XYZ file of N, CA and C in Angstrom:
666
model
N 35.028 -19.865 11.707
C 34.439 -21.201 11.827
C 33.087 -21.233 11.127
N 32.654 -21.972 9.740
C 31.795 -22.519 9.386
C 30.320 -23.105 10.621
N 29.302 -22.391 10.365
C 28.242 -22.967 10.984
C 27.003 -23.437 9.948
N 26.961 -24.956 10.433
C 26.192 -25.474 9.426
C 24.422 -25.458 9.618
N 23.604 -25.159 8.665
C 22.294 -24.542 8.659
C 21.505 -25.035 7.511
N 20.567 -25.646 8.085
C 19.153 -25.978 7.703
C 18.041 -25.302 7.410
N 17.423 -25.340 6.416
C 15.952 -24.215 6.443
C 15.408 -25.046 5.612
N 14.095 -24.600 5.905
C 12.940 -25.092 5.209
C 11.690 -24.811 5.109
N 11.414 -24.384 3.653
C 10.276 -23.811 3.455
C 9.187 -24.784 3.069
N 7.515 -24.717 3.873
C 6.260 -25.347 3.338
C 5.173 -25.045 2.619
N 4.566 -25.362 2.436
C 3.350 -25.440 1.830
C 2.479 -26.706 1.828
N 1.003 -26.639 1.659
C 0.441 -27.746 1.782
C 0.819 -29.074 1.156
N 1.290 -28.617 -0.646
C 1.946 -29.520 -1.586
C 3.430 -29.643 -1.595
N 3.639 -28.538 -1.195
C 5.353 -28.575 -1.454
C 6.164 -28.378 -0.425
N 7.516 -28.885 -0.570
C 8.402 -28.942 0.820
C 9.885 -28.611 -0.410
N 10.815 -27.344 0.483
C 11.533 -26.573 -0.451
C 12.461 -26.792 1.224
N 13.493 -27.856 0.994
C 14.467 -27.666 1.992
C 15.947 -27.292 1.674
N 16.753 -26.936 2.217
C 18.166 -26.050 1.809
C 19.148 -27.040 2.869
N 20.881 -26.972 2.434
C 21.630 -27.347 3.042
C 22.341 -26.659 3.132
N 23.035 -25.843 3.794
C 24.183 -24.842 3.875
C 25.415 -24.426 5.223
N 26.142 -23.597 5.109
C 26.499 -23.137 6.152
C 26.830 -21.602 6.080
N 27.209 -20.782 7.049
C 27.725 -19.767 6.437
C 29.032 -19.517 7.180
N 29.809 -19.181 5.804
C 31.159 -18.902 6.262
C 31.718 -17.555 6.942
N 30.689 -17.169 8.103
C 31.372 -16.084 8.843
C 30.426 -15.908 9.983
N 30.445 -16.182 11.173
C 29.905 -16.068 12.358
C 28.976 -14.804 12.393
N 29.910 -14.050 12.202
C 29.120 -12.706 12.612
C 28.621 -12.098 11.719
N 27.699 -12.475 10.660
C 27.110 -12.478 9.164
C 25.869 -12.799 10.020
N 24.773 -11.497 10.894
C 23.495 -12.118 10.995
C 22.565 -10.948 10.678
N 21.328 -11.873 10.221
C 20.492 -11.047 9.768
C 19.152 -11.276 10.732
N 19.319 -10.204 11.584
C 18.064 -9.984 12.483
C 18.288 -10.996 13.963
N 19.814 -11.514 14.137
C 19.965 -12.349 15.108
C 20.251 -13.976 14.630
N 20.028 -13.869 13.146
C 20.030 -14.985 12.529
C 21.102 -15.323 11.555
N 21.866 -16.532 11.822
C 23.158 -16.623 10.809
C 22.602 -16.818 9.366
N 23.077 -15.965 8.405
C 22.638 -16.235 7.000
C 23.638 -17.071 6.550
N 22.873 -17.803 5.896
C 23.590 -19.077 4.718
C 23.888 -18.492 3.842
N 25.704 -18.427 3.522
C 25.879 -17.916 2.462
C 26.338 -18.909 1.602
N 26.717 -20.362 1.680
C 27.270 -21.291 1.122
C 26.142 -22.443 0.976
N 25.493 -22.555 -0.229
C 24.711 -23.868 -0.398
C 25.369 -25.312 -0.220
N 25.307 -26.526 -0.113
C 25.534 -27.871 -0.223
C 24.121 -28.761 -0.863
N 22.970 -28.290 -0.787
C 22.348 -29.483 -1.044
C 20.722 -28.634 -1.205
N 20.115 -28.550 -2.151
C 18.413 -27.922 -2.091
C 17.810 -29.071 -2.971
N 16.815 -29.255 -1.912
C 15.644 -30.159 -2.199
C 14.409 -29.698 -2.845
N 13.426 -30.206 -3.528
C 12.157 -29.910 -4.018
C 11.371 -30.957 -4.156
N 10.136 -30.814 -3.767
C 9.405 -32.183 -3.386
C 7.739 -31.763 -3.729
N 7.202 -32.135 -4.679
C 5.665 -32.010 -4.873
C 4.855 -33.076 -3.162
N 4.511 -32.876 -2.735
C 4.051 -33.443 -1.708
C 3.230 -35.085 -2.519
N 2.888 -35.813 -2.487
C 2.379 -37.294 -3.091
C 3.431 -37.790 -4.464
N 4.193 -36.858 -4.475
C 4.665 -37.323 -5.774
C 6.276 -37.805 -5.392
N 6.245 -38.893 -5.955
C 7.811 -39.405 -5.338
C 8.987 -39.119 -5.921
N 8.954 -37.939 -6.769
C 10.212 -37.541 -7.392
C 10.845 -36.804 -6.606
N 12.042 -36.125 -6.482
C 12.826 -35.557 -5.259
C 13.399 -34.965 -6.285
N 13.930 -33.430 -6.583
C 14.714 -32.751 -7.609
C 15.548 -32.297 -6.669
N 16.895 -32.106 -6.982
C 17.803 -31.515 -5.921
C 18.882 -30.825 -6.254
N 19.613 -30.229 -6.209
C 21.070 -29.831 -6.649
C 21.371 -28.712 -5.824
N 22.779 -28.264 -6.364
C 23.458 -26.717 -5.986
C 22.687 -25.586 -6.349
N 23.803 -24.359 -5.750
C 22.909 -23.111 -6.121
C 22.587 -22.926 -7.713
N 22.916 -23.612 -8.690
C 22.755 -23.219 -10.425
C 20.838 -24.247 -10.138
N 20.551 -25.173 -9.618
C 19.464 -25.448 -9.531
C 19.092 -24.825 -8.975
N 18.816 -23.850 -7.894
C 18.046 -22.922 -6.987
C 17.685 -22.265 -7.877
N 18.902 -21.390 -8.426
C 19.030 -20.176 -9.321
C 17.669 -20.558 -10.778
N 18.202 -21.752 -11.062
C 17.149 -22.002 -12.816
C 15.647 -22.846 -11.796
N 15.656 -23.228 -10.749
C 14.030 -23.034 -11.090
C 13.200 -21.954 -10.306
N 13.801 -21.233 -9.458
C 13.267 -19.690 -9.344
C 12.873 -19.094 -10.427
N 13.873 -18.905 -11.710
C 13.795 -18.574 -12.756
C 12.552 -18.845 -14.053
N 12.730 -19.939 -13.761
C 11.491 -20.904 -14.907
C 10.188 -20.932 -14.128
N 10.299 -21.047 -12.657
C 8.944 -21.040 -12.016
C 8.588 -19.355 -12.571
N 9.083 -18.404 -12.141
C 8.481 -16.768 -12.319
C 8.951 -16.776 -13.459
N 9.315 -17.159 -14.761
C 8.837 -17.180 -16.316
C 7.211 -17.727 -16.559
N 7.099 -18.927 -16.086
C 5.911 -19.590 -16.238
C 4.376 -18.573 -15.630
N 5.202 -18.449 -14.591
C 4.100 -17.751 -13.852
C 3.177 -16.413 -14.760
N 4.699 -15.398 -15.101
C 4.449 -14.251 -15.844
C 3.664 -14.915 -17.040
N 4.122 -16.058 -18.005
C 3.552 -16.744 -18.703
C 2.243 -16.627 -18.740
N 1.445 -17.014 -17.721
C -0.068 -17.308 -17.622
C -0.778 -16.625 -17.408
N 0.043 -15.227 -16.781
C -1.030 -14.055 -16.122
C -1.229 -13.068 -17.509
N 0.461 -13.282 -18.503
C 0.036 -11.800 -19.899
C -0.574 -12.854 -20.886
N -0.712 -14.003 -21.317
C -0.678 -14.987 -22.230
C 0.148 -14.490 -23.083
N 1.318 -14.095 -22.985
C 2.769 -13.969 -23.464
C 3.801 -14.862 -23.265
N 5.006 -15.669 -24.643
C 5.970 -16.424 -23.751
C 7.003 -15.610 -23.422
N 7.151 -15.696 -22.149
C 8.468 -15.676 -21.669
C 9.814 -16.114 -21.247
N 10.908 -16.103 -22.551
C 11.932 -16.574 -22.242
C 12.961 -16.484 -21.051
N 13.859 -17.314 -20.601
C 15.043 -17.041 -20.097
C 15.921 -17.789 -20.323
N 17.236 -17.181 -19.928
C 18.565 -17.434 -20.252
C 18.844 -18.522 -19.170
N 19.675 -19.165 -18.972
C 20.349 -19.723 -17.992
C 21.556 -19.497 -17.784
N 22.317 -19.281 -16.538
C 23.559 -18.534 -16.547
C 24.592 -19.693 -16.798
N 23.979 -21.315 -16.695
C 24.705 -22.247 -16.801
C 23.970 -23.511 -17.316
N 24.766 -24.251 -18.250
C 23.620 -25.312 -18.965
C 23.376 -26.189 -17.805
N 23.799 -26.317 -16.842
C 23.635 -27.514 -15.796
C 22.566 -27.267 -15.092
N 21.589 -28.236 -14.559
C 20.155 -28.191 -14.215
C 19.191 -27.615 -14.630
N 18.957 -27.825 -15.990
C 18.202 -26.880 -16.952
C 16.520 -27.167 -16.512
N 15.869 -26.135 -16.352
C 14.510 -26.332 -15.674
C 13.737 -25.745 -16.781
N 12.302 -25.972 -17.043
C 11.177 -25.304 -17.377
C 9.600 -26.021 -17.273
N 8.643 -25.393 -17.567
C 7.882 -25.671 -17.202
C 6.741 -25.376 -18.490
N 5.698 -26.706 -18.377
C 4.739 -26.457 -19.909
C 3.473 -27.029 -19.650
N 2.505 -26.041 -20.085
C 1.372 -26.728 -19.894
C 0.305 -27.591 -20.968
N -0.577 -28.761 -19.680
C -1.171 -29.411 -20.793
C -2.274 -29.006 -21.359
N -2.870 -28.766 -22.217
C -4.065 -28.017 -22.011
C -5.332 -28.877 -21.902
N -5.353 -30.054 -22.437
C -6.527 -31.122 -22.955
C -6.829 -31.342 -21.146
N -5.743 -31.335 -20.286
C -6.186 -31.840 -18.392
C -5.800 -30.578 -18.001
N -5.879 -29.620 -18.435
C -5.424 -27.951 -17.705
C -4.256 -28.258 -16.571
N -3.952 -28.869 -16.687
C -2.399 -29.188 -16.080
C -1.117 -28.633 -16.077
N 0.321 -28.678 -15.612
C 1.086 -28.279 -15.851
C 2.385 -29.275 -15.357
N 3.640 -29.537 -15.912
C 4.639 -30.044 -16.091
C 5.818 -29.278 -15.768
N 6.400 -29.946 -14.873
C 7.774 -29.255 -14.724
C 9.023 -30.102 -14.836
N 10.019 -29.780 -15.677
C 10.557 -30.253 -16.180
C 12.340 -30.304 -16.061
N 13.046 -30.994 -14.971
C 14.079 -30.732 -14.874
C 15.141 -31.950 -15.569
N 16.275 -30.997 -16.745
C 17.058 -31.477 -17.189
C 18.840 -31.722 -16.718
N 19.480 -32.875 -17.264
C 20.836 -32.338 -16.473
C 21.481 -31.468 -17.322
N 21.226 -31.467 -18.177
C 21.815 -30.297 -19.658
C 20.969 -29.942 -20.336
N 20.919 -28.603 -20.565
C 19.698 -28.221 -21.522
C 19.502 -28.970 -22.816
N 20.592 -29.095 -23.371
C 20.644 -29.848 -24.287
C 20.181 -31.777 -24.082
N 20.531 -31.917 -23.244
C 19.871 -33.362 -23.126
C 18.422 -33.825 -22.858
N 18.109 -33.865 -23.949
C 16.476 -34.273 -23.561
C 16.463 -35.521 -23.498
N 17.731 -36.608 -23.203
C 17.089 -38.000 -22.858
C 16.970 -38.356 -21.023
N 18.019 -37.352 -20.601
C 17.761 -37.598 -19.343
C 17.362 -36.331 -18.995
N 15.958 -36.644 -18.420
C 15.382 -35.328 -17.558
C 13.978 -36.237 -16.944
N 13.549 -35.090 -15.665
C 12.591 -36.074 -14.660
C 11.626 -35.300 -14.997
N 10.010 -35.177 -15.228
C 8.948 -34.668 -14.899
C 8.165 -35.059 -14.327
N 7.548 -33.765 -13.107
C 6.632 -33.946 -12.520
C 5.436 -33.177 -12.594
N 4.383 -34.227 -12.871
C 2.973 -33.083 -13.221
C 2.287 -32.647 -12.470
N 1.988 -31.439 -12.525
C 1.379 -30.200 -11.560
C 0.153 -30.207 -12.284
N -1.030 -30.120 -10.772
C -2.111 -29.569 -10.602
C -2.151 -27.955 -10.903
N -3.643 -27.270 -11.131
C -2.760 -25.930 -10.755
C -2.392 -25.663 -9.033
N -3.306 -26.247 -8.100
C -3.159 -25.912 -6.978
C -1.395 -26.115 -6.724
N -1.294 -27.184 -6.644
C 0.075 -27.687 -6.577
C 1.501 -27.103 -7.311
N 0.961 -26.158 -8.511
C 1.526 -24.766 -8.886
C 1.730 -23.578 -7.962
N 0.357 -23.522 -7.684
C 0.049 -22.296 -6.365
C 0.872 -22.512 -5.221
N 1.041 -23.927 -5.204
C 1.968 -23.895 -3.968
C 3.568 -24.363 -3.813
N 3.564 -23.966 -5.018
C 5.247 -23.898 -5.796
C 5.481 -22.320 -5.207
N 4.098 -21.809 -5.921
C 4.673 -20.457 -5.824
C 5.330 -19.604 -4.683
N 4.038 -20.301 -3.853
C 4.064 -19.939 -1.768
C 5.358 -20.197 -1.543
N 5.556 -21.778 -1.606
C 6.675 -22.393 -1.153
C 8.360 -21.218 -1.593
N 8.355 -21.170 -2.824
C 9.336 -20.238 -3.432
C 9.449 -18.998 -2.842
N 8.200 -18.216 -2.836
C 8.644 -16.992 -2.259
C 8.641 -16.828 -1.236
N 8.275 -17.966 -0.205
C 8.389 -17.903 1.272
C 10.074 -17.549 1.612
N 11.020 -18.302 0.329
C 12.312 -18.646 0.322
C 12.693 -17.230 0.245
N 12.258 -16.567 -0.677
C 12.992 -15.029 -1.317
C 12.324 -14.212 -0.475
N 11.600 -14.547 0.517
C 11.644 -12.931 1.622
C 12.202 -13.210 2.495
N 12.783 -14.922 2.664
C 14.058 -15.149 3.750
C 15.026 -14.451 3.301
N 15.242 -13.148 4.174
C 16.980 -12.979 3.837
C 18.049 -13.410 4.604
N 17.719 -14.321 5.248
C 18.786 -14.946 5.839
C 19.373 -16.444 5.195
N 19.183 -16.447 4.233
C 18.901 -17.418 3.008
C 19.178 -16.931 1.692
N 20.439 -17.450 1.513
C 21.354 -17.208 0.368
C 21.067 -15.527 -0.312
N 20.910 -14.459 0.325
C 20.552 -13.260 -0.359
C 20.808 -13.097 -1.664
N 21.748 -13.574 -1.846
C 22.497 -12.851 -3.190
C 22.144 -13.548 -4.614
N 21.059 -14.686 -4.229
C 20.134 -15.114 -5.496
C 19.046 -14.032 -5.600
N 18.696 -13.280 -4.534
C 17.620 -12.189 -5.137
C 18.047 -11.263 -5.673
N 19.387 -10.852 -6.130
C 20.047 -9.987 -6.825
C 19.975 -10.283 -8.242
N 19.914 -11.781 -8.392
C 20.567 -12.455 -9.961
C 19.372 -11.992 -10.453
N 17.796 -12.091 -10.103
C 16.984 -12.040 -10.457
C 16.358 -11.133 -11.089
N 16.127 -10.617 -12.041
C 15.627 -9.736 -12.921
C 14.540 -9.526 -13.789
N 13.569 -8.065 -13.712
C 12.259 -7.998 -14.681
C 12.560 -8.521 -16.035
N 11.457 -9.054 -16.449
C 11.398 -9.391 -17.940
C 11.297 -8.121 -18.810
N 12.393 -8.428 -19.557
C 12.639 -7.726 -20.820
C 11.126 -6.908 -21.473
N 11.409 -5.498 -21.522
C 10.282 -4.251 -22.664
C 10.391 -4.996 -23.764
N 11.099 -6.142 -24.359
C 10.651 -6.758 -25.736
C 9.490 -7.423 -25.501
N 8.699 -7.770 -24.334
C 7.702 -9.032 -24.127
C 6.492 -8.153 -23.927
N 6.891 -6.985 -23.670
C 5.474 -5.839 -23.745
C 4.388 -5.777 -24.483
N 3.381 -5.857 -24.549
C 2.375 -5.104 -25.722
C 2.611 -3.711 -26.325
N 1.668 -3.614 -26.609
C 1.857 -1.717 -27.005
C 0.461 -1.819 -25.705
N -0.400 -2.169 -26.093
C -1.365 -1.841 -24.942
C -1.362 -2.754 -24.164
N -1.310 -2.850 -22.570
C -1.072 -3.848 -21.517
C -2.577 -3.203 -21.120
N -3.074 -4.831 -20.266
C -4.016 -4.589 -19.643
C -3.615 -4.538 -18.053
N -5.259 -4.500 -17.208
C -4.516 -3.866 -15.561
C -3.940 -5.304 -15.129
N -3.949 -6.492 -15.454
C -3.370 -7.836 -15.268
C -2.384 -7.635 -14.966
N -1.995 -7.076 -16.529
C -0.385 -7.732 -16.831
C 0.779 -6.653 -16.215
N -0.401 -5.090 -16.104
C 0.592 -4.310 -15.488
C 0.598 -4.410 -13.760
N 0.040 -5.336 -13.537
C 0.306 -5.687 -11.885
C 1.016 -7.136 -11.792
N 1.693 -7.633 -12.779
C 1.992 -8.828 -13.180
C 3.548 -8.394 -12.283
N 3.722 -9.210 -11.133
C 5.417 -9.008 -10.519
C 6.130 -9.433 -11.453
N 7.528 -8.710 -11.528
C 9.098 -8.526 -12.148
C 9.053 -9.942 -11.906
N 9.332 -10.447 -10.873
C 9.942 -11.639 -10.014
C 9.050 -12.175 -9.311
N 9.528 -13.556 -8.557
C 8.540 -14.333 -8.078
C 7.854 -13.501 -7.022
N 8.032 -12.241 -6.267
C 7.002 -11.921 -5.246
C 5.708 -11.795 -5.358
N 5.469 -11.258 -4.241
C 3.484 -11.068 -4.612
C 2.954 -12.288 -5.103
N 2.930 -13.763 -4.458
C 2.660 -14.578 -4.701
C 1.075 -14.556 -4.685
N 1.106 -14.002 -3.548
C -0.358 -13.938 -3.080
C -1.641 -13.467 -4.558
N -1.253 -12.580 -5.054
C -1.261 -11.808 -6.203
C -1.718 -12.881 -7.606
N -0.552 -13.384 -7.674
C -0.621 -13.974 -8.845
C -1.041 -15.294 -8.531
N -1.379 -15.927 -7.400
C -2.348 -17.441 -7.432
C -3.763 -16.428 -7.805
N -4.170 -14.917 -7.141
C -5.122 -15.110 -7.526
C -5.683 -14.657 -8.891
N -4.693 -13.807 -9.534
C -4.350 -13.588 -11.213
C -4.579 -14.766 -12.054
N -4.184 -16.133 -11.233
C -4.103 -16.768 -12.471
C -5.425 -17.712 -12.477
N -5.844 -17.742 -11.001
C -7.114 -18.406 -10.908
C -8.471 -17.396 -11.647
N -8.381 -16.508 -11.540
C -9.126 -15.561 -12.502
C -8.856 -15.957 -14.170
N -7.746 -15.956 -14.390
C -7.417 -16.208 -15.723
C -7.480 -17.550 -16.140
N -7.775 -18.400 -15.452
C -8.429 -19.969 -15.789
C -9.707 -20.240 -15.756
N -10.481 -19.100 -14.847
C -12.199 -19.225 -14.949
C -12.534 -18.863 -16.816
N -13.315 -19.836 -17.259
C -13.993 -19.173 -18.466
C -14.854 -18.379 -18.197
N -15.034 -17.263 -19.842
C -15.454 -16.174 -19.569
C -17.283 -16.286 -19.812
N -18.554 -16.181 -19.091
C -19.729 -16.640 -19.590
C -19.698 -16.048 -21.157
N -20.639 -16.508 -21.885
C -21.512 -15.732 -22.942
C -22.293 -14.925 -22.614
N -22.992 -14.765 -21.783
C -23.895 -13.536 -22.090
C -23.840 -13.100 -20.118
N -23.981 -11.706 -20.236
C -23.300 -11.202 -18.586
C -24.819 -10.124 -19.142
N -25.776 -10.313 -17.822
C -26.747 -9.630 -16.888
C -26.324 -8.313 -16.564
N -26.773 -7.279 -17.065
C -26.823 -6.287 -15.880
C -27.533 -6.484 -14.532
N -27.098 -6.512 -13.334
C -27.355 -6.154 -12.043
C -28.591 -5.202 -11.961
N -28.113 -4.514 -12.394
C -29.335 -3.203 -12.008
C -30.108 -3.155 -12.378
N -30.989 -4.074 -14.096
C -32.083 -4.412 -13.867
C -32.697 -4.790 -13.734
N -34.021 -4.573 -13.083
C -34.887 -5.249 -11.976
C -36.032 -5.994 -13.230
N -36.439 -6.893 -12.577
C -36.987 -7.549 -13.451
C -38.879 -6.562 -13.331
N -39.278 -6.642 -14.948
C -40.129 -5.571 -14.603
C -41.682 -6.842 -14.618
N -42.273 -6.668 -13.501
C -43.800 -7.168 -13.174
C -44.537 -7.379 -14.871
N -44.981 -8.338 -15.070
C -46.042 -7.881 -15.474
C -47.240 -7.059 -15.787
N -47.634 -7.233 -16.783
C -48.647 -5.244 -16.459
C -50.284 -6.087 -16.958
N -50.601 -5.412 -15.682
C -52.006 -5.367 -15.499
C -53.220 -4.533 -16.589
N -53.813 -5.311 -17.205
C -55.066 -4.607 -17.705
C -56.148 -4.558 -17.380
N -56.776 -3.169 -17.216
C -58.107 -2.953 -16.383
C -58.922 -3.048 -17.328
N -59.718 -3.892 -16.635
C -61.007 -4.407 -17.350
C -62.191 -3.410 -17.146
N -62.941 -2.923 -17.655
C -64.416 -2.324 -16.937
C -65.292 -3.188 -17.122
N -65.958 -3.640 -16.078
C -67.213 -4.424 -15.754
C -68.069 -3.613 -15.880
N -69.497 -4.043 -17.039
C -70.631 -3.567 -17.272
C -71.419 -3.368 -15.439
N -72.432 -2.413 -14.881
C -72.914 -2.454 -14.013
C -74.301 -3.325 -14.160
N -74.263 -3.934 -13.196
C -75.458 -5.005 -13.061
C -76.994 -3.986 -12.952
N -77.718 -4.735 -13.959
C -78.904 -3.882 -13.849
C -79.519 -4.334 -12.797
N -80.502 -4.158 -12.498
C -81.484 -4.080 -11.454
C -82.685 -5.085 -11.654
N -82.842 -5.941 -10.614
C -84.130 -6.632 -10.888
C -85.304 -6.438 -11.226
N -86.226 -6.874 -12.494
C -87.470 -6.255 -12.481
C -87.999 -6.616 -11.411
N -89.248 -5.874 -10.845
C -90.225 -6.330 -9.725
C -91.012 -7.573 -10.680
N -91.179 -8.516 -10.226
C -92.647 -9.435 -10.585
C -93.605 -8.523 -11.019
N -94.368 -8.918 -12.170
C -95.520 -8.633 -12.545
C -96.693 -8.742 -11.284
N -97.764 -7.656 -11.358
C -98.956 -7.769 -10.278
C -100.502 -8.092 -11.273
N -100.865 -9.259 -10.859
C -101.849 -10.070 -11.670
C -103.037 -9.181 -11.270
């Protein structure tokens, strides 16, 4: 017997809800029936009235395009991906002139006349990210999309990586991580950086010698 199941992941900006059931009672993880059968996933920027939704091939491509983008911003490398299916083609691009970002869901990759965008803050990025991986440490929640998921390709490497990019997650985890990777990597860098340690040096004193005051004559005695 099919038991039908609800979840839903938050964040301040974003609301990531699921429709499912799972087709086997005794399929639990930690006391909890896992959803192994999708029907319906929602995505919702919080003020913004667009609603993106579909089956598991939409789960699957914007997990995907969100942790492309992400890796995106932390190596300033692009990172491609494949889609395992042209249907709900997702990605994501930024503006640079409003430091903004766009996300972009199509019904065919190929169709660029129908597709919805919604523009992202970065915060409202950051909390794509939360929202998402709150989803992928549910394992009671479709597991077997964290399998599909895979590190980006040794073609996107440098020869020399910095400590960024080599703490840069495979996959969407370590969210925590990379809001604050990327908020580092959006501060500009000053022109000119102070050493700390030195102290600012006083002014320097020059000793004067004062002539000694002579001595009063006595008055003349008439």
């Amino acid at each position: 017997m099919s038991i039908p199941i609800q979840r839903q992941y938050n964040s301040p900006n974003c609301t990531f809800s699921l429709h499912g059931f799972s087709d086997d009672s005794s399929n639990l993880s930690n006391g909890v029936p896992i959803m192994t059968v999708l029907t319906e996933a929602k995505c919702q920027i919080l003020g913004n009235p667009t609603v993106l939704s579909g089956g598991v091939t939409f789960v699957a491509n914007l997990l995907r395009a969100v942790s492309a983008y992400g890796q995106e911003l932390l190596s300033g490398l692009t990172h491609s991906w494949t889609a395992d299916d042209e249907n709900d083609y997702i990605y994501l691009r930024k503006i640079p002139q409003k430091n903004r970002h766009v996300l972009v869901w199509q019904e065919k990759k190929e169709d660029t006349e129908n597709q919805l965008e919604i523009e992202l803050s970065t915060v409202q990025l950051f909390d794509l990210l939360e929202t998402l991986d709150q989803f992928l440490a549910d394992s009671s929640t479709l597991p077997h999309l964290n399998d599909s998921l895979s590190p980006v390709s040794r073609r996107y490497r440098q020869m020399e990586v910095s400590l960024v990019e080599q703490s840069t997650p495979a996959v969407l985890g370590l969210a925590g991580f990379a809001l604050s990777a990327i908020a580092l990597f959006l501060i500009p860098v000053p022109n000119e950086i102070s050493d700390p340690n030195l102290e600012p040096i006083p002014p320097r004193e020059e000793n004067i010698e004062l002539e000694p005051e002579l001595p009063l004559e006595p008055p003349a005695v008439e």
